[in-house]
């Protein structure tokens, strides 16, 4: 694991060199497009060489090649055309800012959609985005078409009632002024339009979208500022200065509502009232910046905004890294382009080419100061004012010193790190001082920049030896020197009355004591039971003593061959090691009865989840039945009493004299007996095959019949006996 | 001397019982015979169960209870039919017999269900 970290660090440092070569070729191309962009935006800053940085090791990094490759991936087009004019504009603008070459199919598709929009009568919003895209794509617009646009936009201005209507129409007029041959587009009643836009402002610096809707947002504030900047630039006569100054007050109030994160970044955010209208901090801050820089460009005079706030906003956008969404990417890059060259203040970003320095390779500290898009900064000096060990509040480990500026690479270099900087994690504090006093009005650098730096190196491991000692006397039984850089095959043997001692020394490159994150000794038995011990230290000396007498129970009384392994590792250690020391034959006493068993070793995971043994159902053993002969014998025996009953009846002289002789009563009597017989037969069938419900149904029928018949018979008999009695 | 007298007494008692019993009407004697037959059947079933064990118990119970139940019903019939019994003077014997038949049929339905 430590070896992998080391490989990553070295690969990063290698890629830095390849990036530097590619960068120098791009310089001329990028500078040309940036000059065009600068002219269209603010109009006067001259850009020199472009240097970009490959890796992100410190907290804030200016735009780099990773941004460019991400832009190409994010802004994908279907044969050059995007879904809408807005997306077309965003893609073109992003490519322009990052200096990516325009692809011909993209430009052609853009020109097609622009001319379509421009030719037909479109809404101000469509015209606005078409003209915006055209400012980059540079397609030709017909004279007649541009005349039509101008007139429709002017009509839109006079008929506008919502903030966005003003924004699109004024913005469109500003753009067409730059693009068409007619340079004399003026707003007739500029002050009136200014006031009607100003009516949307609120006292807390935010703006509303319409006079009906009370919702206000900072996003709307940015849009309003852009619109007002457009009005100022289109005004035929000088506008009332009091209007401009009240607007500047509004802007300061807006900037009072700026929010901040712990790492010093500043941003604008709106309250989440309605999900549809909510824009998010990225687009809100981007919009405010756009408005601010547009307004600063259009007006004269000072915009009093503290430079720290601009620097905080720049850090906010750079802190995002590379966004994953095309819209977020556009917002970030557009805002950074506004920051790159604006009339308020241009932030300068200090970054390190690598935040991990290796003492072994004698890395030097390389610092770069550029603008947010990676352009060259004006002449300045970088001073290292302090270095503090992370997590300690002690005084600075270095004294204040200036870094040497290398003209060729544009880097400020500190070649030899002071001896007080050993391996570990530090915070370096830098100060940037501009050399020309006029630059102070243009650029902002921030007072002190804190950067985390991690220093690694080779840790010397010396005097490593392993010894077997006698427990009582402390005399050395066997001793061997180890070379922990390579695999060892030491073979020792010990019994439970002896002790094992392993010792070594760790020293940093500058000769100080070093305590690594991990220093473990592992003993593994043949049966894969493992025991891990932490190696303690006092100063440089690391030592562990295993007293087997006390460890007998921990080892589960397992005697046999144990493999020994030592692990020493730390993030700052370039030579972290996991090395096999050798074997030790341990002779431990027999385990007593109640000794704990070693834990079961992890089973092969596949067998644990494999099929288990099949379970066969064990049926209930049938009860023992008596032998059939016995049962049959008793069946016969049960019949006997019935026979006895019948014989007894005969002996008593039973007769059928009372049986009715006349035919009608006789039939009833017969039916009565038949009915009883039928019920009894039904019961036999019930036992044999019928179920209760069928039987009950049948009994119901038979019962009714039997009751009727029986009643007739018995009443006849009763009448007969009553006649006999009376007679 | 006492033993001989008790034996004599037992013999006299037995004889007097026999002669008194001979005087009972025929229908009562039939009922008595029926009761004796059903009890005897029950006893044979109990002896069988004692030999082979009580599995299946429900069958044993239904067998024994059918015998005992029908005996009880017959005894009820005897009480109701006996002319010397003043309590049931107004109950015609045919009615008692009809009850006996009906109750026996219900009893045997339950028994057949329980027989299993």
Short mmCIF file of C-alpha atoms in Angstrom, two decimals, chain A residues 620 623-627 630-632 634 637-649 652-655 672 676 679-680 683-684 686-687 692 695-696 699 706-707 713-715 717-718 721 725, chain B residues 21 26 29-38 40-45 47-49 51-52 55-56 83 92-95 97-99 101-102 104-116:
data_model
loop_
_atom_site.label_atom_id
_atom_site.label_comp_id
_atom_site.label_asym_id
_atom_site.label_seq_id
_atom_site.Cartn_x
_atom_site.Cartn_y
_atom_site.Cartn_z
CA UNK A 620 -43.14 -40.73 12.29
CA UNK A 623 -47.47 -47.37 16.01
CA UNK A 624 -47.09 -51.00 16.79
CA UNK A 625 -50.31 -52.74 15.87
CA UNK A 626 -51.40 -55.95 17.52
CA UNK A 627 -51.14 -59.10 15.51
CA UNK A 630 -55.61 -61.35 18.11
CA UNK A 631 -57.75 -58.58 16.65
CA UNK A 632 -59.87 -61.04 14.73
CA UNK A 634 -61.58 -60.30 19.78
CA UNK A 637 -65.56 -62.28 21.01
CA UNK A 638 -67.46 -59.01 20.56
CA UNK A 639 -70.06 -60.75 18.42
CA UNK A 640 -70.66 -63.22 21.24
CA UNK A 641 -72.75 -60.95 23.49
CA UNK A 642 -75.02 -60.18 20.55
CA UNK A 643 -75.59 -63.87 20.06
CA UNK A 644 -76.18 -64.19 23.78
CA UNK A 645 -78.76 -61.41 23.54
CA UNK A 646 -80.59 -63.10 20.73
CA UNK A 647 -80.59 -66.48 22.49
CA UNK A 648 -81.81 -64.83 25.67
CA UNK A 649 -84.63 -63.18 23.77
CA UNK A 652 -87.70 -65.32 27.28
CA UNK A 653 -90.34 -66.11 24.71
CA UNK A 654 -90.27 -63.09 22.53
CA UNK A 655 -93.08 -63.01 20.02
CA UNK A 672 -90.57 -48.05 10.35
CA UNK A 676 -84.27 -47.70 11.21
CA UNK A 679 -80.23 -45.23 9.01
CA UNK A 680 -77.98 -47.87 10.52
CA UNK A 683 -73.98 -45.09 9.40
CA UNK A 684 -72.00 -48.03 8.11
CA UNK A 686 -70.52 -43.11 6.75
CA UNK A 687 -67.79 -45.05 8.47
CA UNK A 692 -70.17 -36.02 7.69
CA UNK A 695 -74.33 -38.29 5.97
CA UNK A 696 -76.11 -35.44 7.66
CA UNK A 699 -79.94 -38.50 7.82
CA UNK A 706 -88.70 -42.11 9.93
CA UNK A 707 -90.40 -39.63 12.19
CA UNK A 713 -96.95 -46.85 13.72
CA UNK A 714 -96.55 -45.99 17.35
CA UNK A 715 -99.78 -44.02 17.56
CA UNK A 717 -99.94 -49.24 18.63
CA UNK A 718 -100.85 -46.83 21.41
CA UNK A 721 -103.25 -50.90 23.65
CA UNK A 725 -107.03 -51.55 28.41
CA UNK B 21 -87.40 -61.08 39.21
CA UNK B 26 -91.60 -59.44 29.72
CA UNK B 29 -86.87 -58.34 30.98
CA UNK B 30 -86.03 -57.70 27.31
CA UNK B 31 -84.67 -54.29 28.17
CA UNK B 32 -82.61 -55.77 31.02
CA UNK B 33 -81.20 -58.37 28.67
CA UNK B 34 -80.30 -55.62 26.17
CA UNK B 35 -78.50 -53.62 28.87
CA UNK B 36 -76.59 -56.68 29.97
CA UNK B 37 -75.56 -57.43 26.39
CA UNK B 38 -74.26 -53.93 25.73
CA UNK B 40 -70.80 -57.13 28.32
CA UNK B 41 -69.68 -55.91 24.90
CA UNK B 42 -68.10 -52.86 26.52
CA UNK B 43 -66.21 -55.09 28.95
CA UNK B 44 -64.81 -57.21 26.13
CA UNK B 45 -63.58 -54.03 24.41
CA UNK B 47 -60.15 -56.23 27.99
CA UNK B 48 -58.93 -55.96 24.39
CA UNK B 49 -57.59 -52.49 25.01
CA UNK B 51 -54.10 -56.34 26.06
CA UNK B 52 -53.04 -54.38 23.00
CA UNK B 55 -53.82 -46.89 20.17
CA UNK B 56 -56.01 -45.66 18.50
CA UNK B 83 -95.85 -49.48 35.11
CA UNK B 92 -97.33 -43.53 26.91
CA UNK B 93 -94.68 -46.28 26.48
CA UNK B 94 -94.66 -45.82 22.70
CA UNK B 95 -93.54 -42.26 23.16
CA UNK B 97 -89.74 -46.01 22.83
CA UNK B 98 -89.70 -43.38 20.09
CA UNK B 99 -87.39 -41.25 22.25
CA UNK B 101 -84.89 -44.91 19.08
CA UNK B 102 -84.20 -41.29 18.23
CA UNK B 104 -79.88 -44.05 19.90
CA UNK B 105 -79.70 -42.90 16.29
CA UNK B 106 -78.12 -39.56 17.30
CA UNK B 107 -75.70 -41.34 19.64
CA UNK B 108 -74.63 -43.72 16.95
CA UNK B 109 -74.13 -40.90 14.42
CA UNK B 110 -71.71 -39.23 16.84
CA UNK B 111 -70.04 -42.53 17.59
CA UNK B 112 -69.56 -43.31 13.92
CA UNK B 113 -68.00 -39.87 13.39
CA UNK B 114 -65.66 -40.39 16.33
CA UNK B 115 -64.75 -43.91 15.29
CA UNK B 116 -62.32 -42.69 12.65
#
